[in-house]
XYZ file of C-alpha atoms in Angstrom:
596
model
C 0.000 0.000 0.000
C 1.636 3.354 -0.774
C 2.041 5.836 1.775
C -0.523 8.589 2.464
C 1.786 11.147 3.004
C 3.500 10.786 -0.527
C -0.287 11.204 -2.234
C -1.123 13.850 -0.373
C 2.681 15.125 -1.779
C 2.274 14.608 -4.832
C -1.953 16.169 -5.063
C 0.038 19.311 -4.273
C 2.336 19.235 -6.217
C -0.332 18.988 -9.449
C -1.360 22.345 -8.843
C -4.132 21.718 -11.532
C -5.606 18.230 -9.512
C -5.385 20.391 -6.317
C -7.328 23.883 -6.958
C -10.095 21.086 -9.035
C -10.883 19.146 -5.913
C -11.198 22.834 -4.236
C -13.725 24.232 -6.923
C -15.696 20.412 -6.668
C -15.851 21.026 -2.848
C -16.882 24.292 -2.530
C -19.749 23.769 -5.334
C -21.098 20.825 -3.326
C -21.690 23.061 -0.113
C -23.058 26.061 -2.207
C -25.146 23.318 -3.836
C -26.479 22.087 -0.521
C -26.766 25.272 1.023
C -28.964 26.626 -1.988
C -31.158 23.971 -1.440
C -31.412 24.208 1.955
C -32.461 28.308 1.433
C -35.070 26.861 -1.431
C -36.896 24.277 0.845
C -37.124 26.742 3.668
C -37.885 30.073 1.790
C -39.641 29.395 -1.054
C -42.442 31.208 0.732
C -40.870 34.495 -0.638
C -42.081 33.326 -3.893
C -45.585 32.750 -3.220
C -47.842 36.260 -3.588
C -48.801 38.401 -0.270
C -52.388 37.778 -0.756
C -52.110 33.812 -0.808
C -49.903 34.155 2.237
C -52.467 35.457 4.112
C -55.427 33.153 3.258
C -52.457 29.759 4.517
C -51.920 31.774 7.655
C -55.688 32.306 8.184
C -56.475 29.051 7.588
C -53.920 28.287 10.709
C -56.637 28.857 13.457
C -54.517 29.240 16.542
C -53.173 32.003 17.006
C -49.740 30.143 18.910
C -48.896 28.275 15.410
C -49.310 32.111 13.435
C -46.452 33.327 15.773
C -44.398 30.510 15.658
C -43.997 30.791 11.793
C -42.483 33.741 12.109
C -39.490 31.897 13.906
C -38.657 29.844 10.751
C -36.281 31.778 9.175
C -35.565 35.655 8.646
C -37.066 35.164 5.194
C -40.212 33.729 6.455
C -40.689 36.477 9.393
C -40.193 39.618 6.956
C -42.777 38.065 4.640
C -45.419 36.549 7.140
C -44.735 39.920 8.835
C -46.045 42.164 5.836
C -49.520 40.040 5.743
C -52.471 42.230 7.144
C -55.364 40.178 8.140
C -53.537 37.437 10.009
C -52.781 39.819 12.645
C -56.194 41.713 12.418
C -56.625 40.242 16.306
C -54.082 39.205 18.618
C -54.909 37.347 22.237
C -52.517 37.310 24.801
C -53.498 34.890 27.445
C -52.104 34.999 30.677
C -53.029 31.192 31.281
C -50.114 29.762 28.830
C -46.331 29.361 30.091
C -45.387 32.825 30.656
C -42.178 32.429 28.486
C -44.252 31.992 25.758
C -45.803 34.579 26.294
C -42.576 36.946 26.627
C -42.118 35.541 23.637
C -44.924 36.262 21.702
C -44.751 39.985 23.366
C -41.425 40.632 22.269
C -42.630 39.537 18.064
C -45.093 41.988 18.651
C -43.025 45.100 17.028
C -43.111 42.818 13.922
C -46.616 42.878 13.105
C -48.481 45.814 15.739
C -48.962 48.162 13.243
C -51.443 45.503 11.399
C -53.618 44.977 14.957
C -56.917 46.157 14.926
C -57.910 44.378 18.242
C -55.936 43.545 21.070
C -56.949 41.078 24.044
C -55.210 40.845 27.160
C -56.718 38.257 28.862
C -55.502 36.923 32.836
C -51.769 38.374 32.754
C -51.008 38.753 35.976
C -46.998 39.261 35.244
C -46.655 43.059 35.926
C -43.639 43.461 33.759
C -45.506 41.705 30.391
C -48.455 44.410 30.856
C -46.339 47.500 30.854
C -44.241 46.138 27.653
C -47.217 46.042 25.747
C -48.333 49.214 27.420
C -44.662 50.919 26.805
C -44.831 49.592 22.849
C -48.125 51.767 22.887
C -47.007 54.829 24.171
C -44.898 54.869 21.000
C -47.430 54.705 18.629
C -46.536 51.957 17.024
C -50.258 50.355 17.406
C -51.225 52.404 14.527
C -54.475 50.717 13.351
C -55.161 49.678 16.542
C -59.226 50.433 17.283
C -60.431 47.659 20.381
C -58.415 47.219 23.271
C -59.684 44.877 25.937
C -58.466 44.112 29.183
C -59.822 41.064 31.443
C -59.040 40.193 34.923
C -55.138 41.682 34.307
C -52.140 43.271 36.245
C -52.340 46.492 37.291
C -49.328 48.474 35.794
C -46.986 49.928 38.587
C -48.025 53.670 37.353
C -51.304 54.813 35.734
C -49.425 57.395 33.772
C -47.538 54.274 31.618
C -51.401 53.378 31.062
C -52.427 56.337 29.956
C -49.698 57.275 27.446
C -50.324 54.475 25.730
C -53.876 55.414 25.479
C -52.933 58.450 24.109
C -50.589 57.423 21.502
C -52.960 54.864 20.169
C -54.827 57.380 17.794
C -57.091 55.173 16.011
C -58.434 53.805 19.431
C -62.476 53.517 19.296
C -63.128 51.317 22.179
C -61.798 50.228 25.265
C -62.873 46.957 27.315
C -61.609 46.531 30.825
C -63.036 43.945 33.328
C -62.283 43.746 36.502
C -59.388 44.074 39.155
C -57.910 46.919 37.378
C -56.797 49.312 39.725
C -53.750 50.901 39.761
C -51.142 50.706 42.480
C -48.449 53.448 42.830
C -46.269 54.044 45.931
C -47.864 50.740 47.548
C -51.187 53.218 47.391
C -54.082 51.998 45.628
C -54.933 54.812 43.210
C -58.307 55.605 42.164
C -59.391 54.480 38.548
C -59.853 57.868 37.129
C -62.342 58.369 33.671
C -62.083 61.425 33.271
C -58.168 61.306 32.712
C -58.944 57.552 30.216
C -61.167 59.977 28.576
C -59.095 63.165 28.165
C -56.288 61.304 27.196
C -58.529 58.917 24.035
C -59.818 61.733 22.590
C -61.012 59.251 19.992
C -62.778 56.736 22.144
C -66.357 56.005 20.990
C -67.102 52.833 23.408
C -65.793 52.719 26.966
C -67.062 49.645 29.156
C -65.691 49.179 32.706
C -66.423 46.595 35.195
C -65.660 46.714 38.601
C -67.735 44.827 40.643
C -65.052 43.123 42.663
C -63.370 46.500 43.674
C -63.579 46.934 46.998
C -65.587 49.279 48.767
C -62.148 51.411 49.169
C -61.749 52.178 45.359
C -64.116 54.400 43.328
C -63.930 55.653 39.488
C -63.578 58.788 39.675
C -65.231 61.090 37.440
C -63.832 64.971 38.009
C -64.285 68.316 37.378
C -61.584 68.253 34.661
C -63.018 66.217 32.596
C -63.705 68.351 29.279
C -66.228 68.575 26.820
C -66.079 65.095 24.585
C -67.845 64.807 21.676
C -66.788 61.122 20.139
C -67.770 58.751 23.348
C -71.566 57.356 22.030
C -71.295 54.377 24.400
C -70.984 54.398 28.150
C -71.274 50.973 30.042
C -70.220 51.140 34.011
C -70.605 48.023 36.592
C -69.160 49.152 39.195
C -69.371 48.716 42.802
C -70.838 52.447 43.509
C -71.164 55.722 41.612
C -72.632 58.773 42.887
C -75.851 60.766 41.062
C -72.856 64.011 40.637
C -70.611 61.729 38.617
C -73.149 60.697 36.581
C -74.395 63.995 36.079
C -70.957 65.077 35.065
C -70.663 62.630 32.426
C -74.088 63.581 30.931
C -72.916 67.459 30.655
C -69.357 66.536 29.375
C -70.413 63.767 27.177
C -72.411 65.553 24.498
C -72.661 62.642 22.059
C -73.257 60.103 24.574
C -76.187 57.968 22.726
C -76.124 54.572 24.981
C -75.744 54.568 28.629
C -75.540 51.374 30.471
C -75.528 51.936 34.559
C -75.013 48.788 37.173
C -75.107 49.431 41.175
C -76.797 52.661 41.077
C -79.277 53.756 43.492
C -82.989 55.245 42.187
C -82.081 58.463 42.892
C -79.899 58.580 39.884
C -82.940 58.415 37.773
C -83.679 61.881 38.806
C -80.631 62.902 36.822
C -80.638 60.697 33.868
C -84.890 62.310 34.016
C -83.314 65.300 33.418
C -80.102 65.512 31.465
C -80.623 62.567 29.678
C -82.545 64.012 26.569
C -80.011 62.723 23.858
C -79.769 59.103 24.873
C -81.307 56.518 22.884
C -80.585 53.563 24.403
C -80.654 53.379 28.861
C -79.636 50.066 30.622
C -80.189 50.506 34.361
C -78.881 47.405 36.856
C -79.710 44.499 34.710
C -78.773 42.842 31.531
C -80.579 44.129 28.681
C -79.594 44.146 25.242
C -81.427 45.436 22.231
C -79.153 43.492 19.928
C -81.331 40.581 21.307
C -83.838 41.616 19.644
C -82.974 42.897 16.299
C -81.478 39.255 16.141
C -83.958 37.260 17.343
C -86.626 39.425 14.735
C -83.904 39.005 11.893
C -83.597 35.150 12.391
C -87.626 34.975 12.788
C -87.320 36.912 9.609
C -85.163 34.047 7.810
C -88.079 31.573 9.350
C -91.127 32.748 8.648
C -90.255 35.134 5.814
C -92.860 37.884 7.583
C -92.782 41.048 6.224
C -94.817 42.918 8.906
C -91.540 41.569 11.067
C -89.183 42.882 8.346
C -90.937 46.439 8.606
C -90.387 46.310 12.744
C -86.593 44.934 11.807
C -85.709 48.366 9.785
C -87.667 50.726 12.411
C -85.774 48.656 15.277
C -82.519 49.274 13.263
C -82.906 53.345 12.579
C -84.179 54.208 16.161
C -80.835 52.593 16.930
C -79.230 54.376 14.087
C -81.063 57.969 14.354
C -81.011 59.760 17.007
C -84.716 61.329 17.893
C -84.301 65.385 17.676
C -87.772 66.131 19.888
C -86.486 67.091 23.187
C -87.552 64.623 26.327
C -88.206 62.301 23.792
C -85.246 60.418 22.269
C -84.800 57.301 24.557
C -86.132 54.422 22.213
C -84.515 51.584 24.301
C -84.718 50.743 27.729
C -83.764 48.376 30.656
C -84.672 48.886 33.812
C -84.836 47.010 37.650
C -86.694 48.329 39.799
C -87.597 47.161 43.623
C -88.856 48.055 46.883
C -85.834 47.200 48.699
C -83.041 49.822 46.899
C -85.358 52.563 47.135
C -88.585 54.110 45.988
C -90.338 53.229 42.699
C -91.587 56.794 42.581
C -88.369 57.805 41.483
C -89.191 56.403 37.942
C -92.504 58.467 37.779
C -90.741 61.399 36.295
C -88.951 59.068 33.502
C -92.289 57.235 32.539
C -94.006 60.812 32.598
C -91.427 62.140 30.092
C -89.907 58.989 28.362
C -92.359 56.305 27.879
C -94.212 57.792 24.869
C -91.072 57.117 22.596
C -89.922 53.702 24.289
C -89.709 50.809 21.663
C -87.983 48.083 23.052
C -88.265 47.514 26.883
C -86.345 45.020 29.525
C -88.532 45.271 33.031
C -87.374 43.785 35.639
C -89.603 44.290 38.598
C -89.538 43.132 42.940
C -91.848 44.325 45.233
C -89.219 42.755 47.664
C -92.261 42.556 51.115
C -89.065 41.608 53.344
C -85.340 42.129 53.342
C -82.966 41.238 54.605
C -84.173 41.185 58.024
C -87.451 39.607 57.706
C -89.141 43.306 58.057
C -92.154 44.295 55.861
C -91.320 47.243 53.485
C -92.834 46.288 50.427
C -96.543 48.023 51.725
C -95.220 51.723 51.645
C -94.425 51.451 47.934
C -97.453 50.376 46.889
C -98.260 54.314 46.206
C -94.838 54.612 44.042
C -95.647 51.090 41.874
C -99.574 52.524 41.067
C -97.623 56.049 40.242
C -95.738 54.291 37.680
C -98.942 52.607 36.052
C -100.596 56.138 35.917
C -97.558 57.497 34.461
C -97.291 54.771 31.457
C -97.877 55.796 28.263
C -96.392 53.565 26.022
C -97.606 54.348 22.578
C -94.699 53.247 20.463
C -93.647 50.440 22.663
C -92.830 47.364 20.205
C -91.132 44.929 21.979
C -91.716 44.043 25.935
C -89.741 41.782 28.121
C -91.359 41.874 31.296
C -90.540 40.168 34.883
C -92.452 41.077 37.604
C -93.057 39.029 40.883
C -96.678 38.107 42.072
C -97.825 41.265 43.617
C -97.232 43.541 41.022
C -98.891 41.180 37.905
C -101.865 43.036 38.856
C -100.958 46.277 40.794
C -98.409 47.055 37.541
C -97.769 44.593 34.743
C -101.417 44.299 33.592
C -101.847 48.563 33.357
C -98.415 48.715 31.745
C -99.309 46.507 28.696
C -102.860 48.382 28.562
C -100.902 51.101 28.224
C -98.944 49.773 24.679
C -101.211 49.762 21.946
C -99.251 48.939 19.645
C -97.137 46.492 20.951
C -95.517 43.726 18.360
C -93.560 41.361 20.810
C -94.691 40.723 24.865
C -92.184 37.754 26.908
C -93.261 36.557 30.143
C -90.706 36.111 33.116
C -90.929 35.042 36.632
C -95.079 35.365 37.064
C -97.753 34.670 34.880
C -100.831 35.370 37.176
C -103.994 37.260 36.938
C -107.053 37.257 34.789
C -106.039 40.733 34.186
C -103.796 39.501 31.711
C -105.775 38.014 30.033
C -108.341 40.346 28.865
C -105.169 43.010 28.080
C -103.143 40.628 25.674
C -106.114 39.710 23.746
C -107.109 43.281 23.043
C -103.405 43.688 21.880
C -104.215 44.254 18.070
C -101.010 43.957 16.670
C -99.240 41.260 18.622
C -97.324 39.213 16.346
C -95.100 37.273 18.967
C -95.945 35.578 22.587
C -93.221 34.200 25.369
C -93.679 32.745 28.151
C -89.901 31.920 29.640
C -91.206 31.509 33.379
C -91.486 29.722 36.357
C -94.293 30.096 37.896
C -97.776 30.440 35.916
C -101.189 29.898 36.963
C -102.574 27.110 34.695
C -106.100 28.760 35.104
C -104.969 32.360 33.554
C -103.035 30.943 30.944
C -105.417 28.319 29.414
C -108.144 30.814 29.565
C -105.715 32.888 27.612
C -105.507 30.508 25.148
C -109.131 29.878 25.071
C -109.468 33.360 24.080
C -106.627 34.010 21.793
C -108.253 30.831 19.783
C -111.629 32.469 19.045
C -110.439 35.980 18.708
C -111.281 37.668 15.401
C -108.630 39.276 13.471
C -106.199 37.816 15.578
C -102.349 38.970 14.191
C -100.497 36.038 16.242
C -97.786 34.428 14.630
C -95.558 33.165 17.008
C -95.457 31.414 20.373
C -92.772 30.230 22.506
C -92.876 28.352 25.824
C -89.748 27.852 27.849
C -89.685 26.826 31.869
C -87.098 27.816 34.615
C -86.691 25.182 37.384
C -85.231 27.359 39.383
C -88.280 26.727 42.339
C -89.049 23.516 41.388
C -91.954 24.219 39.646
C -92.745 23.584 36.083
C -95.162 25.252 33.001
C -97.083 22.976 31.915
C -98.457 23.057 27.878
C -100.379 19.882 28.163
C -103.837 21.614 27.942
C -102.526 25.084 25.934
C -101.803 22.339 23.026
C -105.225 22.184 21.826
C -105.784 25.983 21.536
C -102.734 26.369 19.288
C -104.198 24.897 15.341
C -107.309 27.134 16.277
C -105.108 30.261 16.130
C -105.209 30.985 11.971
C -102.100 32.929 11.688
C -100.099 31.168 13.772
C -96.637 30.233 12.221
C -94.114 29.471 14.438
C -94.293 27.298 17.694
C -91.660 26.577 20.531
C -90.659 24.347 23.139
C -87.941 24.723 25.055
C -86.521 22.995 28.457
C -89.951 21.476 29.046
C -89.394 18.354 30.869
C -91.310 15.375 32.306
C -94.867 16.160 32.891
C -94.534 19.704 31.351
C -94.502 18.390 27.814
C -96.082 15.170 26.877
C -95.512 12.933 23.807
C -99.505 12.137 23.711
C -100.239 15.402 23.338
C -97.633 16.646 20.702
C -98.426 13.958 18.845
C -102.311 15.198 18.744
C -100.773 18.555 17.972
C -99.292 17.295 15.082
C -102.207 15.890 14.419
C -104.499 18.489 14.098
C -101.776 21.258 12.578
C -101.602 18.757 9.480
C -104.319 20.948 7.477
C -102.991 24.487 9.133
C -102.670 27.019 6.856
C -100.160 29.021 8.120
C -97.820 27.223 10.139
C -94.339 27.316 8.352
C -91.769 26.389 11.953
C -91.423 24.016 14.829
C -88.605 24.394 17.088
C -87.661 21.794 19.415
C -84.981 22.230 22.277
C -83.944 20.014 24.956
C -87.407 17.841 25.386
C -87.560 14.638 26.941
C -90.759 13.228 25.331
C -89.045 13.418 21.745
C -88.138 9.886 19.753
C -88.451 8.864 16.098
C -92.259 8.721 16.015
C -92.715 12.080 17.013
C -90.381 13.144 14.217
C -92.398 11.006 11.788
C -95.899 12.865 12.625
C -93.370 16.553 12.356
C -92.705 15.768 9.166
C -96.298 14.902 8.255
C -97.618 18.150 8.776
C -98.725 19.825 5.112
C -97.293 23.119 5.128
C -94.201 22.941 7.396
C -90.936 24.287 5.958
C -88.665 24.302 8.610
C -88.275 22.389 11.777
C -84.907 22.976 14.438
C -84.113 19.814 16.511
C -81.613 20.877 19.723
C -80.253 18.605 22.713
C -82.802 15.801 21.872
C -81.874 12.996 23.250
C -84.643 10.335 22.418
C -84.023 10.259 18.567
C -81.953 8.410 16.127
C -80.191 8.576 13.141
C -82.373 6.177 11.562
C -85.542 7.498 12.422
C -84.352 10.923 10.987
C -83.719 9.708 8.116
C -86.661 7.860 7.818
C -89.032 11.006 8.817
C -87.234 13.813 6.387
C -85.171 11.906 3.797
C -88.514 12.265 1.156
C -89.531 15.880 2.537
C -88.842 19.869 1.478
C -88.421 20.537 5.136
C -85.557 22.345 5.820
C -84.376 20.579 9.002
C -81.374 21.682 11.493
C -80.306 19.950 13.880
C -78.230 20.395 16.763
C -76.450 18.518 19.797
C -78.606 15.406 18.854
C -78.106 11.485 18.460
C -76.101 10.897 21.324
């Protein structure tokens, strides 16, 4: 064998051999390293716009980031695509180096986030980077911010810079334990200074109902005159009448106004000062949305034109604001009881208010004890009949009403004799009274009944039925019955059934949550039955019922005119039997939760 050392000797000394084996080495790594670049950064080929539509289709928002960690190529490219980074979540529930991760990429793609989430971050430090990149302006498209259950930065002021460098801000979320903590002394949440320092903020919603009784928003004299805030929500734990009259002065385009953990009294100033709202949601949960949905999807049911009309007169009073002084609130939510005050301090609203009311949320509590076992539900009877008198609801559409059992008679009954004109009436807590009955059948135009309750008087409502079924003229179209067992009682529909195919123009029907002896199969299947030759009926919805199985969904699918039936969190049917009862039908049939 020769020796190494004389090959290697003689390699160099053909110069020629030597510089070849060179060139033939250096090619293969340029070769490999060109492929290499290739396989990993060939997305700098591929367009912008289809970019976007792979990242999208990459739903979490984790695997998005970590594509920007590929390679430099892929990060400058995936960092010019738009919509991928429309809305960014940062969760304080994931590893927080992940998060300090993600945090730090932010500079890459902030100026294409249109809605931010911070959601549980609890690391200080994390907060005020995001709040620090903000102050810079480098959020520049940047319109929702929320903020749930987070750290409170270790000075307001880095809170508020960032507010005000985020021009394009429109609305701000923040639920809460926010409070702000500087020198180890818990600082006041101030509104005024959010509010002088977003000078472009349209929506502000704040919730504070776990502050303690030690921390207050504060809403100052230095506020100045605003004229973009339109939205207003505040749960907090207390707010004075003053600073609510402040923000009515200040706030000149203030349209919606949502209040939670007032006192009465403040109704005296919203009464006066609050001529330019359209929309007032006082301690409870009221939503008008609710309805401009729900009438939109009943739309898309029953195909109801009467209901479109309401839908676009819903959707301007919303829209428009009303220009006759005292007369501009068209939506309202309201609880009132016995035990946080006088109901005489709504007399004034009713008095001034009610006539342009469309769409209503009223909850209502006599309360006869409190807390103590005392009586004081007797000395407000005078302030409940003040608000009947005072009723005068003659453009109320849409009524969701919850009274307990003294005031069914005293002020629910007077209150709907009071709305003419009303389209949509729901039932909560009590049903009783044969005052009911004669006011909802000399409703003219009611198109849509609810009863989501749980207690009714089986008396007052059949003979409601009774009457609804013989009425001339009648403009009924829907009904919906839906039971609470939150007392252990039920609503019962067993003997309401046989009213319903007598009611010509009725065209939707639903059950919902009825259970055991509430609903029967016997007697849906005799409804069934006798809707077969019903002219009218186009819908049956069906949600969470016990006495539902495949024959029941045979005789459905029987009746002549039906064109759409909704199955939900049935648990007594089969795939078979579905089959078998639509497969040969026009029904349009969804179902939902089913065939366990």
């Amino acid at each position: 064998m020769s020796d190494p050392k004389e090959n290697q000797h003689s390699i160099k000394d053909n110069h020629q051999t030597f510089t070849m084996v060179q060139e033939l080495a250096c090619r293969s790594r340029f070769e490999e390293h060109s492929h290499n670049q290739n396989r990993f950064d060939i997305i700098a080929h591929i367009p912008l716009e289809i970019v976007s539509l792979i990242i999208l289709a990459i739903d979490s928002v984790s695997d998005r980031f970590n594509l920007l960690d590929v390679s430099k190529t892929w990060r400058n490219v995936i960092s010019e695509c738009s919509s991928p980074w429309n809305e960014i979540t940062i969760n304080g529930s994931l590893v927080a180096r992940r998060n300090k991760w993600r945090i730090s990429l932010l500079p890459l793609i902030n100026q294409h986030i249109i809605k931010l989430n911070l959601f549980k971050i609890k690391d200080n430090s994390l907060c005020e980077s995001i709040y620090s990149q903000m102050a810079q302006g480098e959020f520049k498209k940047l319109e929702k911010l929320s903020i749930r259950e987070c750290s409170t930065p270790s000075d307001p002021t880095i809170f508020y810079n960032a507010l005000s460098a985020t021009t394009a801000l429109k609305h701000l979320d923040i639920k809460r334990d926010f409070d702000f903590m500087h020198n180890n002394v818990q600082e006041r949440i101030n509104i005024s200074t959010i509010l002088d320092h977003c000078s472009t903020l349209e929506t502000l919603s704040f919730s504070g109902l776990s502050v303690p009784a030690t921390v207050d928003v504060i809403i100052n004299d230095t506020l100045s005159t605003n004229d973009s805030l339109t939205t207003l929500e505040l749960f907090l734990y207390k707010i004075s009448s003053y600073q609510i009259e402040h923000l009515l002065c200040k706030c000149t385009k203030l349209r919606r106004l949502t209040l939670s953990g007032v006192t009465h009294s403040t109704m005296g100033v919203i009464t006066r000062l609050g001529t330019n709202l359209e929309f007032l949601n006082f301690n409870t949960t009221f939503n008008p949305k609710i309805y401009d949905d729900d009438i939109n999807n009943n739309i898309q049911r029953n195909e109801t034109q009467s209901l479109l009309t309401e839908l676009v007169d819903l959707s301007s009073a919303l829209s428009c604001t009303n220009t006759r002084k005292g007369r501009s609130i068209r939506h309202v939510g309201l609880s009132i009881s016995s035990g946080e005050g006088d109901p005489i301090d709504f007399t004034s609203f009713f008095l001034k208010y009610s006539p342009s009311i469309r769409s209503m949320y009223l909850d209502m509590w006599s309360k006869k004890n409190d807390e103590f076992g005392e009586s004081v539900g007797d000395e407000f009877d005078v302030g409940w009949r003040s608000l009947a008198n005072a009723s005068r609801f003659s453009d109320l559409r849409s009524l969701y009403i919850a009274p307990d059992e003294a005031l069914c008679s005293m002020l629910a009954a007077p209150l709907i004799q009071s709305a003419p004109n009303l389209r949509w009436l729901t039932f909560s807590e009590y049903f009783v009274g044969q005052e009911f009955v004669s006011v909802i059948v000399h409703l003219d135009h009611l198109q849509r009944l609810e009863f989501n309750a749980y207690y009714i008087s089986d008396i007052d409502i059949q003979a409601l039925f009774r009457a609804l079924a013989t009425k001339q003229d009648s403009t009924l179209e829907e009904v919906s019955f839906r039971t609470v067992d939150e007392a252990g009682t039920y609503l019962s529909v067993n003997d309401i059934l046989p009213f319903l195919p007598h009611i010509s123009t009725l065209r939707q029907i639903t059950f919902t949550c009825l259970l055991g002896e509430a609903l029967g199969k016997r007697s849906l299947l005799q409804l069934c039955k006798d809707l077969r030759s019903h002219l009218n009926i186009r819908s049956i919805r069906l949600e969470e019922l016990d006495c539902i199985d495949d024959e029941v969904l045979h005789h459905l699918a029987r009746i002549k005119n039906i064109e759409h039936v909704h199955l939900e969190y049935l648990e007594g049917i089969t795939r078979t039997g579905f089959t078998d009862a639509f497969e040969n039908t026009s029904i349009q049939v969804s179902v939902e939760d089913c065939f366990y």
